[in-house]
XYZ file of C-alpha atoms in Angstrom:
786
model
C 33.065 22.037 52.480
C 30.976 25.108 51.829
C 33.223 26.078 48.919
C 32.874 22.539 47.460
C 29.079 22.701 47.705
C 29.055 26.123 46.078
C 31.309 24.868 43.294
C 29.071 21.850 42.728
C 25.991 24.093 42.668
C 27.615 26.395 40.085
C 28.567 23.396 37.943
C 24.970 22.200 37.972
C 23.767 25.676 36.930
C 26.309 25.815 34.089
C 25.338 22.322 32.927
C 21.646 23.187 33.108
C 22.178 26.379 31.107
C 24.281 24.484 28.565
C 21.529 21.916 28.130
C 18.922 24.659 27.823
C 21.056 26.434 25.258
C 21.508 23.184 23.358
C 17.769 22.636 23.282
C 17.033 26.190 22.149
C 19.397 25.829 19.204
C 16.900 23.575 17.414
C 15.233 25.529 14.594
C 12.360 24.937 12.222
C 14.703 25.307 9.258
C 16.851 22.497 10.640
C 14.118 19.968 11.268
C 12.438 20.664 7.953
C 15.577 19.782 5.988
C 14.514 16.172 6.365
C 17.206 13.657 5.452
C 19.806 16.394 4.997
C 19.480 17.028 8.745
C 18.635 13.581 10.116
C 20.759 11.545 7.720
C 19.898 9.245 4.829
C 18.676 6.089 6.525
C 19.142 2.654 4.901
C 16.194 1.457 2.814
C 15.381 -1.244 0.189
C 17.170 -4.066 1.979
C 18.192 -7.081 -0.168
C 20.402 -10.126 0.273
C 23.055 -11.356 -2.104
C 22.231 -14.859 -3.330
C 25.054 -16.410 -1.263
C 23.597 -14.979 1.988
C 26.983 -13.412 2.784
C 26.282 -9.823 1.772
C 23.443 -7.344 2.258
C 22.561 -4.669 -0.278
C 20.731 -1.468 0.633
C 20.007 2.071 -0.538
C 22.030 4.715 1.312
C 23.577 8.163 0.968
C 26.107 8.792 3.773
C 28.040 11.335 1.689
C 24.968 13.474 0.978
C 25.373 12.909 -2.764
C 22.859 14.164 -5.340
C 20.867 10.940 -5.152
C 20.994 7.690 -3.179
C 23.191 4.786 -4.259
C 23.261 1.035 -3.668
C 25.719 -0.146 -1.019
C 26.802 -3.590 0.088
C 28.001 -4.793 3.459
C 30.028 -7.984 3.830
C 28.905 -9.965 6.877
C 32.394 -11.268 7.576
C 34.354 -8.022 7.551
C 31.378 -5.687 8.167
C 32.946 -3.452 5.515
C 30.481 -1.226 3.632
C 31.163 -0.216 0.030
C 29.239 1.541 -2.695
C 28.540 -0.734 -5.642
C 30.224 0.174 -8.912
C 28.224 0.396 -12.128
C 29.604 -2.984 -13.194
C 28.548 -4.514 -9.867
C 25.093 -3.027 -10.256
C 24.776 -4.656 -13.657
C 25.767 -8.035 -12.244
C 23.588 -7.840 -9.110
C 20.603 -10.133 -9.495
C 17.059 -9.050 -8.751
C 14.532 -11.046 -6.776
C 13.204 -13.929 -8.809
C 11.786 -17.454 -8.811
C 13.573 -20.518 -7.461
C 13.581 -24.050 -8.775
C 11.913 -26.632 -6.542
C 15.301 -27.810 -5.216
C 16.511 -24.195 -4.739
C 19.584 -24.867 -6.864
C 18.602 -22.407 -9.605
C 17.133 -18.935 -9.706
C 15.580 -17.163 -12.667
C 15.082 -13.420 -12.628
C 14.351 -10.403 -14.822
C 16.632 -7.407 -15.078
C 16.302 -4.533 -17.482
C 13.656 -6.418 -19.419
C 15.890 -9.446 -20.030
C 15.949 -12.849 -18.327
C 18.821 -14.495 -16.469
C 19.331 -17.964 -14.987
C 21.695 -18.321 -12.026
C 23.302 -21.542 -10.803
C 23.199 -21.300 -6.998
C 25.948 -23.877 -6.541
C 28.655 -21.843 -8.249
C 26.744 -18.544 -8.817
C 27.391 -18.495 -12.545
C 24.793 -16.676 -14.642
C 23.379 -17.502 -18.053
C 21.605 -14.783 -20.006
C 18.414 -16.198 -21.513
C 17.264 -13.200 -23.546
C 18.877 -10.093 -24.996
C 16.111 -8.260 -26.809
C 14.543 -4.840 -27.136
C 11.240 -6.360 -26.023
C 10.519 -6.527 -22.288
C 10.423 -10.044 -20.859
C 9.040 -10.390 -17.332
C 7.587 -12.681 -14.647
C 9.946 -15.621 -15.223
C 9.200 -18.852 -13.340
C 10.002 -22.538 -13.523
C 7.412 -24.896 -14.947
C 6.094 -27.615 -12.659
C 8.380 -30.249 -14.169
C 11.347 -27.811 -13.927
C 12.092 -28.259 -17.634
C 11.071 -24.780 -18.831
C 11.367 -21.147 -17.888
C 7.972 -19.590 -18.493
C 7.822 -15.827 -19.004
C 5.638 -13.000 -20.327
C 6.336 -10.782 -23.318
C 4.025 -8.447 -25.230
C 0.931 -9.703 -23.385
C 1.718 -13.338 -24.201
C 3.309 -16.344 -22.512
C 6.463 -18.081 -23.735
C 8.382 -21.152 -22.580
C 12.165 -21.438 -22.850
C 13.587 -24.966 -22.722
C 16.339 -25.260 -20.141
C 17.725 -28.327 -21.920
C 18.045 -27.093 -25.505
C 17.514 -23.332 -25.288
C 14.573 -23.162 -27.707
C 11.653 -20.805 -27.114
C 8.008 -21.637 -27.779
C 5.112 -19.186 -27.755
C 2.195 -20.616 -25.747
C -0.479 -17.963 -26.297
C -1.418 -15.494 -29.012
C -3.578 -12.810 -27.411
C -4.325 -10.001 -29.822
C -5.957 -6.645 -29.412
C -8.818 -5.867 -31.786
C -11.134 -8.251 -33.607
C -10.602 -11.229 -35.882
C -10.827 -10.027 -39.484
C -12.312 -13.094 -41.155
C -13.447 -13.128 -44.745
C -17.152 -12.311 -44.691
C -19.525 -15.007 -45.958
C -21.009 -14.280 -49.368
C -24.627 -13.317 -49.543
C -27.007 -15.664 -51.346
C -26.959 -13.315 -54.356
C -23.143 -13.087 -54.533
C -22.728 -16.825 -54.036
C -25.071 -17.487 -57.005
C -23.054 -15.115 -59.186
C -19.750 -16.794 -58.238
C -21.095 -20.261 -58.921
C -22.438 -19.087 -62.278
C -19.028 -17.602 -63.220
C -17.238 -20.844 -62.364
C -19.762 -22.832 -64.434
C -19.136 -20.659 -67.518
C -15.333 -20.177 -67.450
C -12.915 -23.087 -67.158
C -9.920 -20.763 -66.536
C -11.631 -19.322 -63.422
C -12.376 -22.843 -62.198
C -8.752 -23.916 -62.841
C -7.323 -20.931 -60.969
C -9.673 -21.508 -58.005
C -8.629 -25.154 -57.813
C -4.958 -24.148 -57.839
C -5.550 -21.595 -55.106
C -7.481 -24.069 -52.955
C -4.779 -26.725 -53.430
C -2.029 -24.288 -52.419
C -3.931 -23.198 -49.342
C -4.554 -26.832 -48.371
C -0.843 -27.670 -48.767
C 0.252 -24.659 -46.700
C -2.228 -25.633 -43.999
C -0.935 -29.208 -43.851
C 2.748 -28.214 -43.753
C 2.615 -25.272 -41.328
C 4.039 -25.583 -37.824
C 1.743 -25.745 -34.817
C 0.954 -22.286 -33.512
C -1.193 -21.143 -30.606
C -4.683 -20.127 -31.549
C -5.227 -16.369 -31.801
C -7.542 -14.976 -29.143
C -8.804 -11.465 -29.829
C -9.839 -9.328 -26.880
C -11.231 -6.300 -28.697
C -10.747 -2.867 -27.157
C -10.467 -4.199 -23.619
C -7.252 -4.292 -21.603
C -5.674 -7.685 -20.995
C -3.677 -8.840 -17.996
C -2.307 -12.362 -17.746
C -3.119 -13.874 -14.365
C -0.926 -16.962 -14.533
C -0.259 -20.335 -16.067
C -0.683 -23.684 -14.331
C 2.488 -25.622 -13.407
C 1.729 -28.251 -16.063
C 1.431 -25.485 -18.688
C -2.072 -26.617 -19.628
C -4.170 -23.681 -18.429
C -3.800 -19.910 -18.664
C -5.904 -17.583 -16.515
C -6.321 -14.089 -17.896
C -8.312 -10.955 -17.051
C -10.099 -8.586 -19.429
C -10.810 -5.062 -18.217
C -13.320 -2.628 -19.667
C -12.400 0.984 -19.032
C -15.142 3.165 -17.572
C -16.663 6.120 -19.334
C -15.676 8.399 -16.460
C -14.593 12.003 -16.295
C -11.037 12.678 -15.144
C -10.003 15.723 -13.174
C -7.268 18.132 -14.273
C -4.639 19.773 -12.064
C -2.965 22.879 -13.587
C 0.801 23.092 -13.110
C 1.716 26.772 -13.152
C 5.491 26.786 -12.544
C 7.052 24.756 -15.368
C 10.404 24.562 -17.091
C 9.031 25.825 -20.420
C 7.065 28.693 -18.877
C 3.658 27.437 -19.988
C 0.929 26.190 -17.690
C 0.522 22.438 -18.116
C -2.624 20.482 -17.333
C -1.832 17.357 -15.311
C -4.424 14.669 -15.866
C -5.486 13.106 -12.625
C -8.094 10.792 -11.137
C -11.862 10.676 -11.313
C -14.088 11.408 -8.288
C -15.765 8.958 -5.942
C -18.936 7.444 -7.370
C -17.781 7.734 -10.973
C -18.050 4.616 -13.163
C -15.364 2.060 -12.355
C -13.521 -0.385 -14.574
C -15.154 -3.795 -14.828
C -13.405 -7.084 -15.363
C -13.936 -10.624 -16.559
C -11.657 -13.557 -15.787
C -11.188 -16.311 -18.351
C -9.394 -19.647 -18.615
C -7.647 -20.779 -21.789
C -7.153 -24.535 -22.126
C -3.954 -24.831 -24.132
C -4.578 -28.497 -24.988
C -8.133 -28.216 -26.271
C -7.892 -24.632 -27.538
C -11.107 -23.750 -25.684
C -11.513 -20.693 -23.506
C -14.275 -20.013 -21.002
C -15.219 -17.368 -18.483
C -15.195 -17.895 -14.713
C -18.784 -17.332 -13.622
C -19.426 -15.741 -10.230
C -23.229 -15.621 -10.128
C -23.425 -18.714 -7.911
C -21.060 -17.454 -5.196
C -22.590 -17.446 -1.712
C -24.018 -13.997 -0.952
C -23.280 -12.552 -4.390
C -26.783 -11.048 -4.621
C -26.764 -9.563 -1.083
C -27.429 -5.845 -0.774
C -25.235 -3.780 1.534
C -27.013 -3.228 4.841
C -26.949 0.587 4.665
C -29.252 0.679 1.622
C -32.201 -0.303 3.802
C -31.986 3.132 5.417
C -32.988 4.682 2.086
C -35.822 2.253 1.297
C -39.109 3.980 0.576
C -41.091 0.902 1.601
C -39.216 -0.717 4.478
C -41.780 -3.496 4.955
C -41.426 -4.774 1.389
C -37.705 -4.071 1.127
C -35.771 -6.751 -0.790
C -32.423 -7.598 0.782
C -31.018 -8.991 -2.453
C -30.298 -7.514 -5.878
C -31.844 -8.842 -9.053
C -28.377 -9.166 -10.610
C -25.142 -10.412 -9.022
C -22.723 -7.854 -7.617
C -19.611 -7.055 -9.615
C -16.412 -8.605 -8.330
C -12.683 -8.656 -8.943
C -10.863 -11.995 -9.189
C -7.195 -12.200 -8.267
C -4.523 -14.077 -10.118
C -4.594 -17.749 -9.124
C -2.177 -19.226 -6.616
C -1.158 -22.733 -7.753
C -0.227 -25.749 -5.671
C 2.605 -27.984 -6.784
C 0.101 -30.484 -8.202
C -1.813 -27.839 -10.180
C -4.731 -26.873 -7.933
C -5.674 -23.205 -8.014
C -7.145 -20.877 -5.389
C -8.295 -17.326 -6.072
C -9.214 -14.353 -3.942
C -12.451 -12.632 -4.991
C -13.563 -9.237 -3.688
C -16.857 -7.480 -4.281
C -16.851 -4.086 -5.972
C -18.725 -2.611 -2.987
C -15.890 -3.762 -0.659
C -18.236 -5.713 1.656
C -17.121 -9.275 0.857
C -14.016 -11.356 0.303
C -14.229 -14.958 -0.905
C -11.381 -17.461 -1.042
C -12.299 -20.123 -3.571
C -10.907 -23.249 -5.166
C -10.935 -22.861 -8.950
C -11.518 -25.886 -11.180
C -9.358 -25.047 -14.188
C -11.062 -27.614 -16.402
C -14.434 -25.862 -16.395
C -14.027 -22.583 -14.458
C -16.270 -23.631 -11.564
C -15.662 -22.274 -8.065
C -15.807 -23.969 -4.677
C -16.051 -21.837 -1.525
C -13.278 -22.203 1.041
C -13.884 -19.092 3.154
C -16.172 -16.060 3.019
C -15.324 -12.879 4.888
C -18.083 -10.280 5.151
C -18.190 -6.860 6.792
C -21.187 -4.528 6.850
C -18.630 -1.707 6.776
C -15.756 -2.779 4.535
C -13.259 -5.604 4.284
C -9.771 -4.705 5.480
C -6.897 -5.406 7.817
C -3.333 -6.684 7.363
C -3.184 -9.431 4.753
C -6.919 -9.013 4.102
C -7.393 -5.728 2.243
C -7.623 -1.924 2.577
C -4.044 -0.592 2.523
C -3.008 -4.241 2.332
C -3.039 -6.872 -0.393
C -5.135 -9.962 0.399
C -2.595 -12.726 1.002
C -2.834 -16.506 0.777
C -0.594 -19.422 -0.100
C -0.234 -23.186 -0.195
C 1.162 -25.180 2.717
C 0.938 -28.466 0.837
C -1.257 -29.871 -1.932
C -4.274 -30.025 0.386
C -3.947 -26.999 2.680
C -3.722 -23.248 2.215
C -2.997 -20.412 4.658
C -4.740 -17.052 4.690
C -5.591 -14.146 7.001
C -8.983 -13.049 8.285
C -10.472 -10.494 10.695
C -13.049 -13.042 11.834
C -12.250 -12.399 15.512
C -11.871 -8.653 15.110
C -8.110 -8.862 14.570
C -6.192 -10.080 11.530
C -5.059 -13.616 12.288
C -3.554 -16.556 10.464
C -5.674 -19.550 9.421
C -5.215 -22.723 7.450
C -7.904 -24.469 5.420
C -8.122 -27.901 3.864
C -9.390 -27.363 0.317
C -10.729 -30.921 0.130
C -12.651 -31.156 3.424
C -13.320 -27.445 3.996
C -11.959 -27.613 7.567
C -10.565 -24.271 8.778
C -8.190 -23.983 11.762
C -7.075 -20.781 13.484
C -3.284 -20.788 13.909
C -3.088 -17.552 15.914
C -5.526 -15.773 18.208
C -5.651 -12.862 20.623
C -6.054 -9.081 20.694
C -3.167 -8.427 18.346
C -2.564 -8.518 14.597
C -0.509 -10.630 12.236
C 1.125 -8.024 10.013
C 3.165 -10.091 7.574
C 3.452 -13.814 6.771
C 5.775 -15.987 4.723
C 6.501 -19.702 4.835
C 9.871 -21.430 5.070
C 11.351 -23.343 2.166
C 10.687 -26.680 3.861
C 7.066 -25.631 4.542
C 7.446 -26.342 8.267
C 7.597 -22.808 9.705
C 5.725 -19.552 9.254
C 7.814 -16.393 9.486
C 5.610 -13.702 10.982
C 5.772 -10.018 11.846
C 3.251 -9.117 14.542
C 2.356 -6.521 17.171
C 1.651 -9.228 19.742
C 3.753 -7.567 22.472
C 1.754 -4.373 22.124
C 0.264 -2.280 19.314
C 3.322 -0.051 19.705
C 6.006 -2.654 18.893
C 6.662 -4.851 15.853
C 8.566 -8.122 16.287
C 9.574 -11.125 14.200
C 8.292 -14.602 15.121
C 8.443 -18.266 14.145
C 5.284 -20.372 14.187
C 5.132 -24.098 13.366
C 2.940 -24.748 10.335
C 1.178 -27.517 12.233
C 0.271 -24.973 14.930
C 1.624 -24.133 18.351
C 3.268 -21.207 20.088
C 4.640 -18.138 18.351
C 8.354 -17.896 19.178
C 9.641 -14.315 19.364
C 12.984 -13.892 17.607
C 13.673 -10.166 17.988
C 13.895 -8.651 21.441
C 14.617 -4.914 21.448
C 11.802 -2.529 22.226
C 10.801 -0.766 19.007
C 10.154 -1.620 15.386
C 11.793 -4.402 13.368
C 11.546 -4.671 9.575
C 12.992 -8.086 8.709
C 14.422 -9.357 5.425
C 15.281 -13.068 5.517
C 18.483 -14.324 3.911
C 18.107 -16.788 0.998
C 19.424 -19.660 3.162
C 17.002 -18.560 5.946
C 19.836 -18.536 8.510
C 20.229 -14.756 8.888
C 17.966 -11.748 9.339
C 18.738 -8.329 7.887
C 16.807 -5.947 10.115
C 15.912 -2.309 9.830
C 15.492 -1.413 13.496
C 14.543 1.849 15.152
C 13.257 3.278 18.414
C 11.190 6.373 19.168
C 14.155 8.755 19.124
C 16.662 6.562 17.252
C 16.209 6.498 13.459
C 16.310 3.341 11.340
C 19.649 1.577 11.013
C 20.635 -1.735 9.429
C 21.350 -4.699 11.710
C 21.989 -8.406 11.209
C 21.336 -11.374 13.480
C 21.016 -15.163 13.263
C 17.488 -16.396 12.635
C 16.970 -17.819 16.110
C 15.626 -16.548 19.441
C 18.046 -14.878 21.824
C 20.632 -14.157 19.133
C 22.598 -10.925 19.222
C 21.565 -8.151 16.831
C 24.650 -6.411 15.392
C 24.463 -2.871 14.006
C 25.967 -2.424 10.543
C 25.260 1.209 9.612
C 25.462 4.600 11.270
C 23.465 7.103 9.270
C 22.576 10.076 11.486
C 24.403 13.396 11.130
C 26.402 15.202 13.780
C 23.839 18.016 13.848
C 21.049 15.533 14.507
C 22.996 13.788 17.258
C 23.856 17.086 18.950
C 20.267 17.408 20.112
C 18.768 15.386 22.962
C 15.661 14.006 21.213
C 12.693 13.288 23.413
C 11.756 9.714 24.296
C 8.119 10.757 24.166
C 5.666 9.031 26.473
C 2.815 6.812 25.311
C -0.299 7.398 27.393
C -3.951 6.371 27.237
C -6.939 8.559 27.971
C -10.544 7.500 28.316
C -12.962 8.531 25.568
C -16.520 9.381 26.480
C -17.686 5.976 25.233
C -15.296 4.311 27.689
C -12.640 3.264 25.174
C -8.968 3.722 26.063
C -7.365 5.844 23.341
C -3.555 5.695 22.820
C -1.551 8.851 22.294
C 2.008 10.146 22.375
C 2.653 12.924 24.863
C 5.422 15.495 24.456
C 5.934 17.401 27.709
C 8.051 20.524 28.034
C 10.409 20.981 30.951
C 8.515 22.250 33.971
C 10.263 25.627 33.937
C 9.375 26.113 30.253
C 5.749 25.021 30.322
C 3.552 27.836 28.997
C 0.117 26.319 29.672
C -0.682 25.925 25.969
C -1.046 22.663 24.040
C -1.251 21.449 20.469
C -2.946 18.281 19.240
C -1.416 16.669 16.143
C -3.679 14.572 13.889
C -1.892 12.066 11.655
C -2.890 11.605 8.019
C -4.289 8.735 5.938
C -6.884 7.863 8.573
C -5.657 4.265 8.515
C -2.052 4.648 9.620
C -0.287 4.493 12.976
C 1.641 7.247 14.702
C 1.711 6.130 18.342
C 4.545 3.617 18.599
C 8.099 2.941 19.735
C 9.825 3.137 16.352
C 11.159 6.093 14.359
C 8.063 7.766 12.946
C 7.147 8.129 9.294
C 6.028 11.577 10.485
C 9.584 12.270 11.536
C 9.526 15.966 10.626
C 6.455 16.357 12.800
C 8.195 14.441 15.600
C 11.091 16.900 15.448
C 8.682 19.842 15.251
C 6.989 18.555 18.401
C 10.382 18.548 20.140
C 10.762 22.146 18.992
C 7.308 23.025 20.333
C 8.119 21.401 23.689
C 11.365 23.397 23.825
C 9.229 26.493 23.505
C 6.840 25.541 26.274
C 4.050 23.723 24.421
C 2.601 20.382 25.428
C 1.863 18.217 22.378
C -0.512 15.270 22.103
C -0.506 13.006 19.017
C -3.460 10.594 19.025
C -4.079 7.259 17.336
C -7.760 8.056 17.004
C -10.489 5.713 15.823
C -9.650 4.501 12.271
C -5.915 4.227 12.998
C -3.941 1.159 12.006
C -2.783 -1.510 14.424
C -5.784 -1.872 16.725
C -8.095 -4.300 14.967
C -11.321 -4.285 12.980
C -13.590 -2.297 15.328
C -11.034 0.514 15.614
C -10.649 0.606 11.824
C -14.363 0.679 10.994
C -15.493 3.017 13.785
C -15.668 5.829 11.191
C -17.858 3.909 8.728
C -20.398 6.307 7.177
C -19.268 9.104 9.505
C -15.785 10.514 9.222
C -15.567 13.300 11.718
C -17.636 11.259 14.182
C -15.795 9.084 16.696
C -12.449 10.129 15.268
C -13.287 13.757 16.065
C -14.608 12.818 19.492
C -11.211 11.274 20.247
C -9.542 14.644 19.550
C -12.017 16.376 21.858
C -11.487 13.798 24.598
C -7.747 14.273 24.101
C -8.251 17.996 24.658
C -10.168 17.195 27.854
C -7.287 14.987 29.010
C -4.818 17.832 28.445
C -6.927 20.227 30.464
C -7.680 17.860 33.345
C -4.468 15.822 33.566
C -1.777 18.094 32.123
C -2.997 21.447 33.521
C -3.476 23.032 30.127
C -5.431 26.272 29.859
C -8.749 25.405 28.191
C -8.531 28.617 26.151
C -5.055 27.836 24.792
C -5.542 24.716 22.701
C -4.506 24.363 19.063
C -4.791 21.542 16.534
C -3.066 20.716 13.248
C -2.547 17.905 10.751
C -2.163 17.051 7.100
C -4.345 15.200 4.588
C -6.816 13.249 6.778
C -5.306 15.205 9.663
C -6.105 18.414 7.793
C -9.668 17.214 7.267
C -9.913 16.454 10.988
C -8.542 19.888 11.854
C -11.273 21.515 9.754
C -13.954 19.392 11.414
C -12.601 20.325 14.843
C -12.534 24.048 14.023
C -16.027 23.952 12.492
C -17.850 21.474 14.762
C -16.075 22.119 18.077
C -15.254 25.816 17.752
C -15.141 26.414 21.506
C -12.500 23.742 22.083
C -9.700 24.960 19.834
C -8.435 28.500 19.675
C -6.643 27.893 16.392
C -5.924 25.212 13.828
C -3.636 24.586 10.860
C -5.094 22.347 8.129
C -2.555 21.026 5.625
C -3.556 19.541 2.211
C -7.015 18.875 3.614
C -9.989 17.039 2.215
C -12.810 19.564 2.472
C -15.549 17.586 0.729
C -15.360 13.793 0.433
C -17.538 13.804 -2.699
C -14.489 15.251 -4.490
C -11.971 12.647 -3.338
C -11.081 9.395 -5.115
C -13.202 6.260 -5.323
C -10.870 3.559 -3.998
C -10.383 5.203 -0.620
C -13.670 6.977 -0.060
C -16.195 4.407 -1.278
C -14.896 1.896 1.254
C -15.812 4.179 4.147
C -18.715 6.284 2.862
C -20.086 4.198 -0.028
C -20.966 6.614 -2.885
C -22.550 10.085 -2.808
C -25.581 9.047 -4.859
C -26.266 5.879 -2.850
C -25.379 7.249 0.597
C -25.694 11.064 0.592
C -26.221 11.192 4.372
C -22.738 9.779 4.952
C -21.151 12.476 2.784
C -23.079 15.389 4.268
C -22.205 14.528 7.852
C -18.580 13.757 6.963
C -17.569 16.760 4.831
C -16.216 19.961 6.435
C -17.685 22.248 3.789
C -21.161 21.604 5.249
C -20.042 22.877 8.679
C -17.925 25.892 7.719
C -20.408 28.290 9.340
C -19.224 27.058 12.743
C -15.747 28.597 12.455
C -14.816 30.849 15.398
C -11.096 30.383 16.027
C -8.147 31.279 13.805
C -7.796 28.920 10.836
C -4.736 28.560 8.626
C -5.044 26.394 5.511
C -1.942 25.280 3.570
C -2.031 23.411 0.254
C 0.198 22.420 -2.657
C -1.137 23.682 -5.968
C -0.132 20.570 -7.929
C -1.624 18.146 -5.410
C -3.036 15.281 -7.494
C -4.275 13.405 -4.450
C -6.233 15.925 -2.387
C -6.528 18.434 -5.164
C -6.086 22.189 -4.835
C -9.733 22.513 -5.874
C -10.676 21.260 -2.398
C -9.239 24.241 -0.568
C -10.383 26.675 -3.272
C -13.997 25.532 -2.912
C -13.820 25.860 0.879
C -12.231 29.305 0.566
C -15.154 30.461 -1.563
C -17.545 29.034 1.002
C -15.815 30.948 3.814
C -15.963 34.142 1.737
C -19.698 33.749 1.192
C -20.157 33.064 4.917
C -18.299 36.342 5.615
C -15.701 34.608 7.778
C -12.606 36.735 8.333
C -10.445 34.732 10.744
C -8.858 32.423 8.180
C -5.898 32.471 5.870
C -4.611 30.394 2.967
C -0.967 29.668 2.125
C -0.282 28.025 -1.239
C 2.788 26.178 -2.458
C 2.957 26.424 -6.265
C 5.390 23.555 -6.909
C 4.313 20.972 -4.330
C 2.204 17.850 -4.744
C 0.456 16.095 -1.825
C 3.681 15.025 -0.147
C 5.986 18.034 -0.028
C 9.518 17.550 -1.345
C 11.427 20.800 -1.042
C 12.919 21.856 2.305
C 12.022 25.475 1.522
C 8.347 24.528 1.304
C 8.455 22.482 4.514
C 10.152 25.361 6.347
C 7.736 27.978 5.062
C 4.773 25.765 5.985
C 5.890 25.089 9.550
C 7.058 28.639 10.239
C 3.510 29.705 9.452
C 2.058 26.993 11.693
C 4.331 27.961 14.568
C 3.528 31.641 14.088
C -0.191 30.798 14.233
C 0.217 29.027 17.573
C 2.490 31.742 18.977
C 0.009 34.460 18.062
C -3.099 32.636 19.291
C -2.019 30.350 22.145
C 1.086 31.850 23.724
C -0.326 35.155 24.897
């Protein structure tokens, strides 16, 4: 018995050592290979028109580039598409009202598919690029765009008619004669019969040509502006179009030093926040009358309202006017048409504070308010705006659906455009992430985080209202693509430590989800990836902050910890699906193997937690979002027994910005930090992102000064490593150069800069990733693990 116990004990020791050895074999070079190490996961999921095959992008053979594969649902056999099959594969398109036909664009040409027998008719074969094909309301024509104009192709006889004639430049009409020149011409005609005869002949010929010419659309000249067609009504009577005036702004330049020809090339990039922005006008062209008229927005509710923050800068607060003298600039979306020709548009203010959903009278361009959404910070949220396109659609000829953050979370609503009645279809402390409506207009198909902010599931919801029915069931993330017949779901599913794979299941609750692909490599599967724990700690304002905790084995724990700060500000990194920051996830496994505790926080501003979480950084980035990092550090010290003098922090982009703020404003909390591709001064970032959160530097200088690391660089005490791509056209290399000069002038010595000459904002090359993370790990080893 004693010998058996000893044998069992030795087996346990051998197994433990084998596991430890397995864990220690993970290297930075491995995890930074990206897809070459993990595997090329399926992406770009599409259905074949017959709903019997799924197409997807894949690369199981580690070829030079990805290819398109197809999997047959009957046999489950997966095959790479041949070039001929790729040519024949239809793109997404527009369906006829009875769903028996589909029109689509491919390679700039148009195709019509019969969905009964799946035969295809090629409509165009030209060197011009035809696009946006759709069926007319009476189903008799295929309407499409070409060369900034609209055309209609008759399904019955195959003839094509041009409906509009938009032209760049100005109409070159014959100038009217001056009074002097007109007198001279009349005098000439009075003296010379031959001149009079020739003029009469010319006038008669012109009259005859005018009377015998075919009907053509009237030419509409739009000068030097840029034109975009917004849409045409189902009855083909009205065209909505947008005219854009380019701003007189100054663009930045990014030098590219390592080029194929050996010469430095200047890459033209964006302008800076606060620079002049493009302005737009939206017009309606009545094809029957030939008249065109602008949609006027100066009577929209609240269009003159000043943003609330401006009052802070008022010199005379008592006499402060809360309205502008002129209406605010807005952007009008393309119209969404009902079957009977009604039109609704989404309108957003240029200062990002308002969103209006309005009924558009096509006959005169007048607007009727359906819903106004206002935010003193900025409009955003899934299906509303800010990293999301504002969505809306028709349920029937009287009702539309849309999303709003009215309750603090993005939810689904319907509105009657005739009565103005608005009904909430969903409610609760969760978000509706994606919405579509079934072909029979009876069911909404919804993706939501209703179960928890850390899971995404697919639901059905009756259009008339009722309970959301959960269709998917596994814990994790589900990205659903509905089959054309709406009977099957192609699902990209993943879990925390299980990368995305392709599955299929019937479109009904409780159905079995069947895996179709296996994409991960043997090297990836040889490692026991951590099912990291989601925890919550309490911030000093009482809010529960979610975070992912990576804990080393007890015998490896070294008493040091690293906080990871995700990028983008508005994104999510604490969840139960395979992370977009998957290299960082693997690096955190590596850190845990080497004794470090890692905490990755969904700080204030992160996606998935509603309006108040998103806007908590308004006018002060590096405020509550930084406090969440500091409270996370406190949690590590008090709850995870981390040495308060052995804390590090790192992150990229917004995470790099946050790292700088932590090192400068909380220098006694973090011993060291690695800031990757960091914003160092928000006044040098782009307009679309920054002006939402901080307004503009001229109008709101306080917001920029308290939010930009360069103003706090004097606070640096710990060891700082900055890493940046030199051809970064997003957060430009100039950012880190300016901060470097500031640190030099402040006589700071405990910082270093690593540059990557051939990398943009998102690194591509494995060699760059490896070099970057070897340096980060070396920083933490030298400063925290002593």
